Short mmCIF file of C-alpha atoms in Angstrom, two decimals:
data_model
loop_
_atom_site.label_atom_id
_atom_site.label_comp_id
_atom_site.label_asym_id
_atom_site.label_seq_id
_atom_site.Cartn_x
_atom_site.Cartn_y
_atom_site.Cartn_z
CA UNK A 1 -11.29 38.05 229.63
CA UNK A 2 -11.14 40.46 226.72
CA UNK A 3 -11.54 44.01 227.89
CA UNK A 4 -11.34 45.39 224.36
CA UNK A 5 -13.16 43.59 221.58
CA UNK A 6 -12.98 44.12 217.87
CA UNK A 7 -15.56 41.66 216.64
CA UNK A 8 -14.87 42.03 212.94
CA UNK A 9 -11.57 40.39 212.00
CA UNK A 10 -11.75 41.90 208.53
CA UNK A 11 -13.50 44.58 206.50
CA UNK A 12 -13.46 45.25 202.77
CA UNK A 13 -14.41 48.65 201.38
CA UNK A 14 -14.36 50.29 197.97
CA UNK A 15 -12.00 53.20 197.43
CA UNK A 16 -13.71 56.52 198.06
CA UNK A 17 -16.35 55.06 200.36
CA UNK A 18 -16.51 55.23 204.14
CA UNK A 19 -14.77 52.65 206.34
CA UNK A 20 -16.26 52.10 209.78
CA UNK A 21 -14.27 50.08 212.27
CA UNK A 22 -15.94 49.15 215.55
CA UNK A 23 -14.66 48.48 219.02
CA UNK A 24 -16.40 47.49 222.25
CA UNK A 25 -14.94 47.56 225.73
CA UNK A 26 -15.93 46.28 229.15
CA UNK A 27 -13.63 48.18 231.50
CA UNK A 28 -15.40 51.26 232.89
CA UNK A 29 -12.06 52.54 234.19
CA UNK A 30 -10.69 53.26 230.74
CA UNK A 31 -10.18 57.00 230.52
CA UNK A 32 -8.56 57.26 227.12
CA UNK A 33 -8.93 55.41 223.84
CA UNK A 34 -6.54 55.20 220.93
CA UNK A 35 -6.52 53.76 217.43
CA UNK A 36 -3.37 52.38 215.87
CA UNK A 37 -2.71 51.25 212.31
CA UNK A 38 -0.29 48.44 211.54
CA UNK A 39 1.28 47.35 208.29
CA UNK A 40 2.87 43.90 207.97
CA UNK A 41 6.35 43.61 209.45
CA UNK A 42 6.08 47.05 211.04
CA UNK A 43 5.14 48.31 214.45
CA UNK A 44 1.77 49.96 215.12
CA UNK A 45 1.48 53.63 214.24
CA UNK A 46 -0.64 56.00 216.28
CA UNK A 47 -3.64 57.30 214.37
CA UNK A 48 -6.08 59.15 216.58
CA UNK A 49 -7.23 59.22 220.19
CA UNK A 50 -10.16 60.36 222.27
CA UNK A 51 -10.61 61.17 225.93
CA UNK A 52 -13.49 59.51 227.75
CA UNK A 53 -14.98 62.93 228.46
CA UNK A 54 -15.53 63.56 224.76
CA UNK A 55 -17.77 61.88 222.24
CA UNK A 56 -16.01 62.80 219.02
CA UNK A 57 -12.56 63.64 217.76
CA UNK A 58 -11.71 64.43 214.18
CA UNK A 59 -8.39 64.57 212.35
CA UNK A 60 -8.54 64.94 208.60
CA UNK A 61 -10.13 61.85 207.08
CA UNK A 62 -10.27 60.11 210.45
CA UNK A 63 -12.99 60.55 213.05
CA UNK A 64 -13.42 58.60 216.25
CA UNK A 65 -16.78 58.43 218.00
CA UNK A 66 -17.24 57.34 221.60
CA UNK A 67 -20.51 56.16 223.13
CA UNK A 68 -19.74 55.69 226.81
CA UNK A 69 -23.16 54.41 227.77
CA UNK A 70 -22.84 51.63 225.20
CA UNK A 71 -19.11 51.17 225.87
CA UNK A 72 -18.56 51.42 222.16
CA UNK A 73 -16.28 53.39 219.91
CA UNK A 74 -15.84 53.53 216.19
CA UNK A 75 -13.30 54.84 213.72
CA UNK A 76 -14.58 56.39 210.50
CA UNK A 77 -12.30 56.84 207.54
CA UNK A 78 -13.69 58.90 204.70
CA UNK A 79 -12.89 58.79 201.89
CA UNK A 80 -11.08 55.47 202.13
CA UNK A 81 -7.89 55.07 200.12
CA UNK A 82 -5.95 51.93 199.10
CA UNK A 83 -3.09 53.07 201.33
CA UNK A 84 -5.42 52.73 204.31
CA UNK A 85 -5.31 48.96 203.89
CA UNK A 86 -3.80 47.72 207.16
CA UNK A 87 -4.74 46.17 210.48
CA UNK A 88 -6.40 48.63 212.85
CA UNK A 89 -6.13 48.19 216.60
CA UNK A 90 -8.36 49.81 219.15
CA UNK A 91 -6.87 50.34 222.63
CA UNK A 92 -8.05 51.60 225.99
CA UNK A 93 -5.84 53.19 228.62
CA UNK A 94 -6.20 51.61 232.00
CA UNK A 95 -5.73 53.93 234.89
CA UNK A 96 -2.96 56.29 235.81
CA UNK A 97 -0.13 53.94 234.88
CA UNK A 98 -0.93 54.37 231.22
CA UNK A 99 -0.92 50.75 230.10
CA UNK A 100 -2.80 50.19 226.89
CA UNK A 101 -5.15 47.24 226.48
CA UNK A 102 -5.47 46.33 222.81
CA UNK A 103 -8.14 44.57 220.84
CA UNK A 104 -7.23 41.83 218.37
CA UNK A 105 -7.45 44.14 215.40
CA UNK A 106 -9.52 44.48 212.25
CA UNK A 107 -7.89 44.01 208.87
CA UNK A 108 -9.12 46.69 206.48
CA UNK A 109 -8.82 46.18 202.73
CA UNK A 110 -9.61 49.15 200.51
CA UNK A 111 -10.16 48.07 196.91
CA UNK A 112 -9.34 50.45 194.06
CA UNK B 1 8.33 53.97 213.61
CA UNK B 2 11.95 54.73 212.77
CA UNK B 3 12.37 56.64 216.03
CA UNK B 4 12.13 53.61 218.32
CA UNK B 5 14.88 51.17 217.44
CA UNK B 6 14.57 47.50 218.21
CA UNK B 7 17.16 44.85 217.54
CA UNK B 8 17.51 42.30 216.38
CA UNK B 9 14.57 42.28 213.94
CA UNK B 10 14.60 38.51 213.86
CA UNK B 11 15.94 36.16 216.50
CA UNK B 12 16.05 32.38 216.38
CA UNK B 13 16.74 30.44 219.54
CA UNK B 14 16.65 26.77 220.43
CA UNK B 15 14.59 25.63 223.37
CA UNK B 16 16.44 26.28 226.61
CA UNK B 17 18.55 29.15 225.30
CA UNK B 18 18.31 32.76 226.37
CA UNK B 19 16.84 35.57 224.27
CA UNK B 20 17.80 39.21 224.76
CA UNK B 21 15.74 41.84 223.00
CA UNK B 22 16.91 45.44 222.92
CA UNK B 23 14.99 48.64 222.58
CA UNK B 24 16.30 52.18 222.22
CA UNK B 25 13.44 54.63 222.79
CA UNK B 26 12.98 57.82 220.86
CA UNK B 27 15.22 60.65 221.92
CA UNK B 28 13.80 62.40 224.94
CA UNK B 29 11.45 59.54 225.83
CA UNK B 30 11.78 58.17 229.34
CA UNK B 31 8.77 55.84 229.35
CA UNK B 32 9.17 52.39 227.79
CA UNK B 33 6.56 49.70 227.31
CA UNK B 34 6.98 46.13 226.07
CA UNK B 35 4.16 44.32 224.28
CA UNK B 36 3.94 40.83 222.84
CA UNK B 37 1.86 39.77 219.85
CA UNK B 38 1.10 36.13 219.35
CA UNK B 39 -0.08 34.96 215.91
CA UNK B 40 -3.65 36.09 215.16
CA UNK B 41 -3.77 37.95 218.47
CA UNK B 42 -3.69 41.55 219.56
CA UNK B 43 -0.88 43.20 221.44
CA UNK B 44 -0.56 42.10 225.04
CA UNK B 45 0.99 44.43 227.59
CA UNK B 46 3.99 42.97 229.39
CA UNK B 47 5.85 45.66 231.32
CA UNK B 48 6.13 49.41 231.75
CA UNK B 49 9.42 50.98 232.77
CA UNK B 50 10.86 54.38 233.39
CA UNK B 51 14.57 54.99 233.72
CA UNK B 52 15.94 52.51 236.28
CA UNK B 53 12.45 51.66 237.53
CA UNK B 54 9.87 49.02 236.76
CA UNK B 55 6.52 50.75 237.11
CA UNK B 56 4.19 47.89 236.20
CA UNK B 57 5.12 44.33 235.32
CA UNK B 58 1.66 42.87 235.73
CA UNK B 59 1.68 41.47 232.19
CA UNK B 60 5.00 39.72 232.52
CA UNK B 61 5.11 35.96 233.11
CA UNK B 62 6.35 35.33 236.63
CA UNK B 63 9.20 33.08 235.58
CA UNK B 64 11.93 33.32 232.95
CA UNK B 65 11.05 36.87 231.87
CA UNK B 66 12.73 40.04 233.09
CA UNK B 67 13.10 43.60 231.88
CA UNK B 68 15.31 46.54 232.65
CA UNK B 69 15.77 50.12 231.52
CA UNK B 70 19.11 51.29 232.86
CA UNK B 71 20.19 54.86 233.28
CA UNK B 72 22.41 54.51 230.24
CA UNK B 73 21.69 52.31 227.26
CA UNK B 74 18.69 50.54 225.81
CA UNK B 75 15.88 48.74 227.54
CA UNK B 76 16.38 44.97 227.58
CA UNK B 77 13.73 42.26 227.63
CA UNK B 78 15.33 39.00 228.67
CA UNK B 79 13.77 35.57 228.30
CA UNK B 80 15.60 32.71 229.92
CA UNK B 81 15.23 29.06 228.93
CA UNK B 82 12.96 29.86 226.00
CA UNK B 83 10.15 27.50 225.04
CA UNK B 84 8.21 27.20 221.78
CA UNK B 85 5.32 29.17 223.25
CA UNK B 86 7.59 32.21 223.54
CA UNK B 87 7.65 32.50 219.74
CA UNK B 88 5.99 35.83 219.00
CA UNK B 89 6.60 39.39 217.89
CA UNK B 90 7.83 41.58 220.73
CA UNK B 91 7.20 45.29 220.37
CA UNK B 92 8.73 48.07 222.36
CA UNK B 93 7.09 51.48 222.59
CA UNK B 94 8.15 54.75 224.15
CA UNK B 95 6.59 58.05 225.10
CA UNK B 96 7.51 61.31 226.75
CA UNK B 97 4.72 60.98 229.23
CA UNK B 98 2.07 58.52 230.19
CA UNK B 99 -0.11 57.32 227.36
CA UNK B 100 -2.95 59.64 226.56
CA UNK B 101 -0.97 62.75 227.30
CA UNK B 102 1.41 61.65 224.59
CA UNK B 103 0.79 58.57 222.43
CA UNK B 104 3.04 55.55 222.32
CA UNK B 105 5.52 55.31 219.49
CA UNK B 106 6.28 51.71 218.56
CA UNK B 107 9.36 50.12 217.12
CA UNK B 108 9.16 47.59 214.30
CA UNK B 109 9.44 44.68 216.69
CA UNK B 110 11.63 41.65 217.21
CA UNK B 111 10.30 38.39 215.85
CA UNK B 112 11.42 35.59 218.11
CA UNK B 113 11.30 32.05 216.80
CA UNK B 114 12.03 29.20 219.16
CA UNK B 115 12.92 25.94 217.45
#
């Protein structure tokens, strides 16, 4: 039972254009959502987060949008850069214990 | 990632042996989480510990796996009598507070190979 789904295993985007990574969830008890970026042979790196009481959070080139009614969030990267090429994981926080439930990730390739 | 130290980076064990994975959290972090990533899969939560306490081990297999975070020293994830299905990347993460109030910082993982 996947509580966090990233339905696109991969995404290819031209440098300078917008990258949109999508994430769907089923658990209504998630109160916080986070995006992590992961390079090969490294651990995930925190990118941006959003509380369930908000619908948008922006940090530089990265913006996360949350649509609670649709149980959907997305990460926008604009403009995309070759260094953004990595696997992006969406995660929801489950309850007060703070455990993160991760999706399977989307591999982003930004072509020069 | 350099702040959370995991060792060894690579570990090879034969079936039936024991694997011990160590994690030193970032300085000042008292919350430690262990995650496992199987090939082509996302990260799966295993266990959440605070100093000397297991807070949530709902993701940990009931047998052969154990974790501790002693008052002094690193957190240890121990796998007894390893089997081939235990081959995976094991990531440790730490935070100053529960996730959301402060994000998790991950180490670079230990890649366990069971032959």
